[in-house]
């Protein structure tokens, strides 16, 4: 990922998504107004930060992107695999019960909040379609990445080989130990799950969300896949981590839009 500073705000972008027709950014946790433990560019009130703080942080995010709240659509993630097809009619709203957003309308910002669950961007440069997904273990188990790839095909005629995918920062296989219930769920539903579950010699089993989502994107026919390979639990100086911060965390933003 490529880091850019906008005053006190830092954003990250993917080289594979560098396109004059596209705006995308993953926001680090710097440059906002939230106090500890959410310091500082927190986009969620779920662990106790004030609405005023979060509203100001959103204002700064939109200003950095060059858009307004009326241009943005935010998903209220539920760790599922529902993909919402959206456009300007939904601008300025929060859509409930969905973990991926797709559009082909310019000037529409797709925005999600993350804290260990990696964001996944999708871009079709031929048909000018985009998407973003929230891929925690439940969404990954339910193949949210593949569902998003299929959804842009159904909605906009995108062909999988034309798609470019980018997997953002999330908790890494170095830190994401999972219980027997999660291990069993993956082993039952995915024949390649053993490739994503690793023992690190400490008696625990660790899940590699990047490897799992990469495999599911490839199974959907996507060939171009970039990954940040940044563990949020190891990099809490830059990103929020529910696991590392014992759920007293904020959420960082991941946004993508087609230029008008």
PDB file of N, CA, C and O in Angstrom, residues 165-218:
ATOM      1  N   UNK A 165      -9.023  -6.843  -7.514  1.00  0.00           N
ATOM      2  CA  UNK A 165      -9.386  -6.909  -6.095  1.00  0.00           C
ATOM      3  C   UNK A 165      -8.200  -6.473  -5.247  1.00  0.00           C
ATOM      4  O   UNK A 165      -7.039  -6.681  -5.606  1.00  0.00           O
ATOM      5  N   UNK A 166      -8.509  -5.852  -4.113  1.00  0.00           N
ATOM      6  CA  UNK A 166      -7.476  -5.435  -3.165  1.00  0.00           C
ATOM      7  C   UNK A 166      -7.978  -5.701  -1.756  1.00  0.00           C
ATOM      8  O   UNK A 166      -9.061  -5.234  -1.382  1.00  0.00           O
ATOM      9  N   UNK A 167      -7.189  -6.442  -0.989  1.00  0.00           N
ATOM     10  CA  UNK A 167      -7.553  -6.821   0.376  1.00  0.00           C
ATOM     11  C   UNK A 167      -6.770  -5.942   1.347  1.00  0.00           C
ATOM     12  O   UNK A 167      -5.539  -5.947   1.348  1.00  0.00           O
ATOM     13  N   UNK A 168      -7.479  -5.188   2.162  1.00  0.00           N
ATOM     14  CA  UNK A 168      -6.850  -4.209   3.037  1.00  0.00           C
ATOM     15  C   UNK A 168      -6.374  -4.775   4.359  1.00  0.00           C
ATOM     16  O   UNK A 168      -6.404  -5.995   4.597  1.00  0.00           O
ATOM     17  N   UNK A 169      -5.930  -3.902   5.259  1.00  0.00           N
ATOM     18  CA  UNK A 169      -5.434  -4.334   6.566  1.00  0.00           C
ATOM     19  C   UNK A 169      -6.508  -5.051   7.375  1.00  0.00           C
ATOM     20  O   UNK A 169      -7.677  -4.654   7.391  1.00  0.00           O
ATOM     21  N   UNK A 170      -6.106  -6.097   8.039  1.00  0.00           N
ATOM     22  CA  UNK A 170      -6.982  -6.854   8.923  1.00  0.00           C
ATOM     23  C   UNK A 170      -6.128  -7.683   9.853  1.00  0.00           C
ATOM     24  O   UNK A 170      -4.907  -7.773   9.684  1.00  0.00           O
ATOM     25  N   UNK A 171      -6.743  -8.301  10.813  1.00  0.00           N
ATOM     26  CA  UNK A 171      -5.965  -9.113  11.744  1.00  0.00           C
ATOM     27  C   UNK A 171      -5.318 -10.266  10.989  1.00  0.00           C
ATOM     28  O   UNK A 171      -5.956 -10.943  10.173  1.00  0.00           O
ATOM     29  N   UNK A 172      -4.027 -10.467  11.225  1.00  0.00           N
ATOM     30  CA  UNK A 172      -3.271 -11.428  10.457  1.00  0.00           C
ATOM     31  C   UNK A 172      -3.249 -12.818  11.058  1.00  0.00           C
ATOM     32  O   UNK A 172      -3.633 -13.028  12.218  1.00  0.00           O
ATOM     33  N   UNK A 173      -2.749 -13.765  10.274  1.00  0.00           N
ATOM     34  CA  UNK A 173      -2.612 -15.133  10.744  1.00  0.00           C
ATOM     35  C   UNK A 173      -1.641 -15.224  11.910  1.00  0.00           C
ATOM     36  O   UNK A 173      -1.642 -16.200  12.659  1.00  0.00           O
ATOM     37  N   UNK A 174      -0.827 -14.186  12.101  1.00  0.00           N
ATOM     38  CA  UNK A 174       0.099 -14.147  13.238  1.00  0.00           C
ATOM     39  C   UNK A 174      -0.621 -13.965  14.565  1.00  0.00           C
ATOM     40  O   UNK A 174      -0.098 -14.353  15.620  1.00  0.00           O
ATOM     41  N   UNK A 175      -1.808 -13.363  14.525  1.00  0.00           N
ATOM     42  CA  UNK A 175      -2.501 -12.966  15.760  1.00  0.00           C
ATOM     43  C   UNK A 175      -3.912 -13.523  15.909  1.00  0.00           C
ATOM     44  O   UNK A 175      -4.473 -13.469  17.010  1.00  0.00           O
ATOM     45  N   UNK A 176      -4.503 -14.033  14.823  1.00  0.00           N
ATOM     46  CA  UNK A 176      -5.929 -14.350  14.865  1.00  0.00           C
ATOM     47  C   UNK A 176      -6.151 -15.814  15.220  1.00  0.00           C
ATOM     48  O   UNK A 176      -6.471 -16.641  14.368  1.00  0.00           O
ATOM     49  N   UNK A 177      -5.990 -16.148  16.501  1.00  0.00           N
ATOM     50  CA  UNK A 177      -6.273 -17.516  16.925  1.00  0.00           C
ATOM     51  C   UNK A 177      -7.785 -17.682  17.082  1.00  0.00           C
ATOM     52  O   UNK A 177      -8.493 -16.786  17.554  1.00  0.00           O
ATOM     53  N   UNK A 178      -8.262 -18.840  16.653  1.00  0.00           N
ATOM     54  CA  UNK A 178      -9.705 -19.110  16.633  1.00  0.00           C
ATOM     55  C   UNK A 178      -9.988 -20.422  17.359  1.00  0.00           C
ATOM     56  O   UNK A 178      -9.143 -21.323  17.424  1.00  0.00           O
ATOM     57  N   UNK A 179     -11.200 -20.529  17.866  1.00  0.00           N
ATOM     58  CA  UNK A 179     -11.602 -21.707  18.619  1.00  0.00           C
ATOM     59  C   UNK A 179     -12.016 -22.864  17.734  1.00  0.00           C
ATOM     60  O   UNK A 179     -12.090 -22.761  16.510  1.00  0.00           O
ATOM     61  N   UNK A 180     -12.333 -23.964  18.399  1.00  0.00           N
ATOM     62  CA  UNK A 180     -12.685 -25.173  17.666  1.00  0.00           C
ATOM     63  C   UNK A 180     -13.958 -24.999  16.850  1.00  0.00           C
ATOM     64  O   UNK A 180     -14.111 -25.625  15.795  1.00  0.00           O
ATOM     65  N   UNK A 181     -14.879 -24.151  17.319  1.00  0.00           N
ATOM     66  CA  UNK A 181     -16.115 -23.950  16.564  1.00  0.00           C
ATOM     67  C   UNK A 181     -15.841 -23.307  15.205  1.00  0.00           C
ATOM     68  O   UNK A 181     -16.408 -23.709  14.183  1.00  0.00           O
ATOM     69  N   UNK A 182     -14.953 -22.312  15.184  1.00  0.00           N
ATOM     70  CA  UNK A 182     -14.599 -21.663  13.922  1.00  0.00           C
ATOM     71  C   UNK A 182     -13.804 -22.618  13.042  1.00  0.00           C
ATOM     72  O   UNK A 182     -14.051 -22.720  11.824  1.00  0.00           O
ATOM     73  N   UNK A 183     -12.872 -23.340  13.619  1.00  0.00           N
ATOM     74  CA  UNK A 183     -12.102 -24.319  12.850  1.00  0.00           C
ATOM     75  C   UNK A 183     -13.027 -25.337  12.193  1.00  0.00           C
ATOM     76  O   UNK A 183     -12.884 -25.663  11.009  1.00  0.00           O
ATOM     77  N   UNK A 184     -13.981 -25.829  12.972  1.00  0.00           N
ATOM     78  CA  UNK A 184     -14.898 -26.850  12.478  1.00  0.00           C
ATOM     79  C   UNK A 184     -15.784 -26.295  11.364  1.00  0.00           C
ATOM     80  O   UNK A 184     -16.042 -26.977  10.353  1.00  0.00           O
ATOM     81  N   UNK A 185     -16.236 -25.052  11.533  1.00  0.00           N
ATOM     82  CA  UNK A 185     -17.103 -24.440  10.522  1.00  0.00           C
ATOM     83  C   UNK A 185     -16.371 -24.320   9.181  1.00  0.00           C
ATOM     84  O   UNK A 185     -16.926 -24.642   8.121  1.00  0.00           O
ATOM     85  N   UNK A 186     -15.132 -23.863   9.214  1.00  0.00           N
ATOM     86  CA  UNK A 186     -14.370 -23.738   7.972  1.00  0.00           C
ATOM     87  C   UNK A 186     -14.074 -25.106   7.369  1.00  0.00           C
ATOM     88  O   UNK A 186     -14.196 -25.301   6.147  1.00  0.00           O
ATOM     89  N   UNK A 187     -13.672 -26.047   8.187  1.00  0.00           N
ATOM     90  CA  UNK A 187     -13.348 -27.382   7.684  1.00  0.00           C
ATOM     91  C   UNK A 187     -14.557 -28.059   7.069  1.00  0.00           C
ATOM     92  O   UNK A 187     -14.440 -28.811   6.091  1.00  0.00           O
ATOM     93  N   UNK A 188     -15.738 -27.772   7.624  1.00  0.00           N
ATOM     94  CA  UNK A 188     -16.959 -28.387   7.112  1.00  0.00           C
ATOM     95  C   UNK A 188     -17.398 -27.775   5.795  1.00  0.00           C
ATOM     96  O   UNK A 188     -17.866 -28.477   4.886  1.00  0.00           O
ATOM     97  N   UNK A 189     -17.225 -26.464   5.644  1.00  0.00           N
ATOM     98  CA  UNK A 189     -17.781 -25.771   4.487  1.00  0.00           C
ATOM     99  C   UNK A 189     -16.787 -25.529   3.361  1.00  0.00           C
ATOM    100  O   UNK A 189     -17.203 -25.231   2.229  1.00  0.00           O
ATOM    101  N   UNK A 190     -15.490 -25.629   3.621  1.00  0.00           N
ATOM    102  CA  UNK A 190     -14.500 -25.309   2.594  1.00  0.00           C
ATOM    103  C   UNK A 190     -13.431 -26.395   2.543  1.00  0.00           C
ATOM    104  O   UNK A 190     -12.728 -26.634   3.532  1.00  0.00           O
ATOM    105  N   UNK A 191     -13.290 -27.017   1.389  1.00  0.00           N
ATOM    106  CA  UNK A 191     -12.366 -28.142   1.274  1.00  0.00           C
ATOM    107  C   UNK A 191     -10.905 -27.732   1.421  1.00  0.00           C
ATOM    108  O   UNK A 191     -10.053 -28.567   1.745  1.00  0.00           O
ATOM    109  N   UNK A 192     -10.597 -26.439   1.188  1.00  0.00           N
ATOM    110  CA  UNK A 192      -9.220 -25.986   1.304  1.00  0.00           C
ATOM    111  C   UNK A 192      -8.940 -25.286   2.639  1.00  0.00           C
ATOM    112  O   UNK A 192      -7.914 -24.619   2.790  1.00  0.00           O
ATOM    113  N   UNK A 193      -9.829 -25.464   3.604  1.00  0.00           N
ATOM    114  CA  UNK A 193      -9.701 -24.725   4.861  1.00  0.00           C
ATOM    115  C   UNK A 193      -8.402 -25.040   5.598  1.00  0.00           C
ATOM    116  O   UNK A 193      -7.861 -24.178   6.300  1.00  0.00           O
ATOM    117  N   UNK A 194      -7.876 -26.246   5.445  1.00  0.00           N
ATOM    118  CA  UNK A 194      -6.639 -26.590   6.140  1.00  0.00           C
ATOM    119  C   UNK A 194      -5.476 -25.702   5.695  1.00  0.00           C
ATOM    120  O   UNK A 194      -4.498 -25.546   6.424  1.00  0.00           O
ATOM    121  N   UNK A 195      -5.583 -25.144   4.491  1.00  0.00           N
ATOM    122  CA  UNK A 195      -4.537 -24.252   4.013  1.00  0.00           C
ATOM    123  C   UNK A 195      -4.604 -22.884   4.698  1.00  0.00           C
ATOM    124  O   UNK A 195      -3.638 -22.113   4.625  1.00  0.00           O
ATOM    125  N   UNK A 196      -5.721 -22.575   5.333  1.00  0.00           N
ATOM    126  CA  UNK A 196      -5.911 -21.263   5.961  1.00  0.00           C
ATOM    127  C   UNK A 196      -5.820 -21.323   7.474  1.00  0.00           C
ATOM    128  O   UNK A 196      -5.840 -20.280   8.136  1.00  0.00           O
ATOM    129  N   UNK A 197      -5.753 -22.529   8.037  1.00  0.00           N
ATOM    130  CA  UNK A 197      -5.679 -22.711   9.483  1.00  0.00           C
ATOM    131  C   UNK A 197      -4.288 -23.237   9.834  1.00  0.00           C
ATOM    132  O   UNK A 197      -3.840 -24.246   9.276  1.00  0.00           O
ATOM    133  N   UNK A 198      -3.622 -22.535  10.740  1.00  0.00           N
ATOM    134  CA  UNK A 198      -2.231 -22.858  11.033  1.00  0.00           C
ATOM    135  C   UNK A 198      -2.010 -22.981  12.532  1.00  0.00           C
ATOM    136  O   UNK A 198      -2.527 -22.180  13.316  1.00  0.00           O
ATOM    137  N   UNK A 199      -1.193 -23.957  12.926  1.00  0.00           N
ATOM    138  CA  UNK A 199      -0.731 -24.072  14.297  1.00  0.00           C
ATOM    139  C   UNK A 199       0.629 -23.379  14.397  1.00  0.00           C
ATOM    140  O   UNK A 199       1.511 -23.606  13.571  1.00  0.00           O
ATOM    141  N   UNK A 200       0.767 -22.514  15.402  1.00  0.00           N
ATOM    142  CA  UNK A 200       2.015 -21.764  15.560  1.00  0.00           C
ATOM    143  C   UNK A 200       2.901 -22.295  16.680  1.00  0.00           C
ATOM    144  O   UNK A 200       3.831 -21.615  17.113  1.00  0.00           O
ATOM    145  N   UNK A 201       2.602 -23.501  17.146  1.00  0.00           N
ATOM    146  CA  UNK A 201       3.441 -24.104  18.165  1.00  0.00           C
ATOM    147  C   UNK A 201       3.105 -23.705  19.584  1.00  0.00           C
ATOM    148  O   UNK A 201       3.831 -24.064  20.517  1.00  0.00           O
ATOM    149  N   UNK A 202       2.022 -22.955  19.766  1.00  0.00           N
ATOM    150  CA  UNK A 202       1.637 -22.515  21.110  1.00  0.00           C
ATOM    151  C   UNK A 202       0.348 -23.185  21.582  1.00  0.00           C
ATOM    152  O   UNK A 202      -0.262 -22.757  22.562  1.00  0.00           O
ATOM    153  N   UNK A 203      -0.057 -24.222  20.855  1.00  0.00           N
ATOM    154  CA  UNK A 203      -1.280 -24.928  21.207  1.00  0.00           C
ATOM    155  C   UNK A 203      -2.538 -24.305  20.657  1.00  0.00           C
ATOM    156  O   UNK A 203      -3.632 -24.810  20.893  1.00  0.00           O
ATOM    157  N   UNK A 204      -2.405 -23.201  19.923  1.00  0.00           N
ATOM    158  CA  UNK A 204      -3.562 -22.520  19.345  1.00  0.00           C
ATOM    159  C   UNK A 204      -3.542 -22.674  17.826  1.00  0.00           C
ATOM    160  O   UNK A 204      -2.499 -22.957  17.222  1.00  0.00           O
ATOM    161  N   UNK A 205      -4.717 -22.462  17.227  1.00  0.00           N
ATOM    162  CA  UNK A 205      -4.853 -22.502  15.774  1.00  0.00           C
ATOM    163  C   UNK A 205      -5.225 -21.119  15.282  1.00  0.00           C
ATOM    164  O   UNK A 205      -6.094 -20.452  15.861  1.00  0.00           O
ATOM    165  N   UNK A 206      -4.564 -20.674  14.215  1.00  0.00           N
ATOM    166  CA  UNK A 206      -4.701 -19.319  13.704  1.00  0.00           C
ATOM    167  C   UNK A 206      -5.312 -19.344  12.305  1.00  0.00           C
ATOM    168  O   UNK A 206      -4.963 -20.187  11.472  1.00  0.00           O
ATOM    169  N   UNK A 207      -6.210 -18.386  12.056  1.00  0.00           N
ATOM    170  CA  UNK A 207      -6.907 -18.294  10.776  1.00  0.00           C
ATOM    171  C   UNK A 207      -6.295 -17.191   9.922  1.00  0.00           C
ATOM    172  O   UNK A 207      -6.104 -16.070  10.383  1.00  0.00           O
ATOM    173  N   UNK A 208      -6.008 -17.522   8.670  1.00  0.00           N
ATOM    174  CA  UNK A 208      -5.446 -16.569   7.710  1.00  0.00           C
ATOM    175  C   UNK A 208      -6.581 -16.046   6.831  1.00  0.00           C
ATOM    176  O   UNK A 208      -6.941 -16.659   5.814  1.00  0.00           O
ATOM    177  N   UNK A 209      -7.142 -14.902   7.215  1.00  0.00           N
ATOM    178  CA  UNK A 209      -8.269 -14.335   6.471  1.00  0.00           C
ATOM    179  C   UNK A 209      -7.866 -13.893   5.065  1.00  0.00           C
ATOM    180  O   UNK A 209      -8.659 -13.993   4.127  1.00  0.00           O
ATOM    181  N   UNK A 210      -6.649 -13.394   4.924  1.00  0.00           N
ATOM    182  CA  UNK A 210      -6.197 -12.950   3.598  1.00  0.00           C
ATOM    183  C   UNK A 210      -6.117 -14.134   2.649  1.00  0.00           C
ATOM    184  O   UNK A 210      -6.619 -14.077   1.516  1.00  0.00           O
ATOM    185  N   UNK A 211      -5.506 -15.216   3.084  1.00  0.00           N
ATOM    186  CA  UNK A 211      -5.386 -16.394   2.234  1.00  0.00           C
ATOM    187  C   UNK A 211      -6.759 -16.955   1.876  1.00  0.00           C
ATOM    188  O   UNK A 211      -7.005 -17.370   0.728  1.00  0.00           O
ATOM    189  N   UNK A 212      -7.671 -16.980   2.835  1.00  0.00           N
ATOM    190  CA  UNK A 212      -9.010 -17.503   2.579  1.00  0.00           C
ATOM    191  C   UNK A 212      -9.753 -16.651   1.557  1.00  0.00           C
ATOM    192  O   UNK A 212     -10.340 -17.168   0.596  1.00  0.00           O
ATOM    193  N   UNK A 213      -9.715 -15.328   1.736  1.00  0.00           N
ATOM    194  CA  UNK A 213     -10.429 -14.460   0.800  1.00  0.00           C
ATOM    195  C   UNK A 213      -9.767 -14.438  -0.571  1.00  0.00           C
ATOM    196  O   UNK A 213     -10.452 -14.351  -1.603  1.00  0.00           O
ATOM    197  N   UNK A 214      -8.451 -14.530  -0.607  1.00  0.00           N
ATOM    198  CA  UNK A 214      -7.759 -14.618  -1.885  1.00  0.00           C
ATOM    199  C   UNK A 214      -8.195 -15.878  -2.640  1.00  0.00           C
ATOM    200  O   UNK A 214      -8.478 -15.832  -3.843  1.00  0.00           O
ATOM    201  N   UNK A 215      -8.286 -16.988  -1.931  1.00  0.00           N
ATOM    202  CA  UNK A 215      -8.702 -18.240  -2.559  1.00  0.00           C
ATOM    203  C   UNK A 215     -10.136 -18.153  -3.078  1.00  0.00           C
ATOM    204  O   UNK A 215     -10.448 -18.657  -4.170  1.00  0.00           O
ATOM    205  N   UNK A 216     -11.010 -17.495  -2.316  1.00  0.00           N
ATOM    206  CA  UNK A 216     -12.408 -17.396  -2.747  1.00  0.00           C
ATOM    207  C   UNK A 216     -12.562 -16.448  -3.927  1.00  0.00           C
ATOM    208  O   UNK A 216     -13.401 -16.670  -4.810  1.00  0.00           O
ATOM    209  N   UNK A 217     -11.768 -15.390  -3.968  1.00  0.00           N
ATOM    210  CA  UNK A 217     -11.784 -14.513  -5.133  1.00  0.00           C
ATOM    211  C   UNK A 217     -11.300 -15.265  -6.377  1.00  0.00           C
ATOM    212  O   UNK A 217     -11.883 -15.146  -7.459  1.00  0.00           O
ATOM    213  N   UNK A 218     -10.240 -16.038  -6.213  1.00  0.00           N
ATOM    214  CA  UNK A 218      -9.737 -16.816  -7.347  1.00  0.00           C
ATOM    215  C   UNK A 218     -10.763 -17.844  -7.806  1.00  0.00           C
ATOM    216  O   UNK A 218     -10.940 -18.077  -9.007  1.00  0.00           O
TER     217      UNK A 218
END
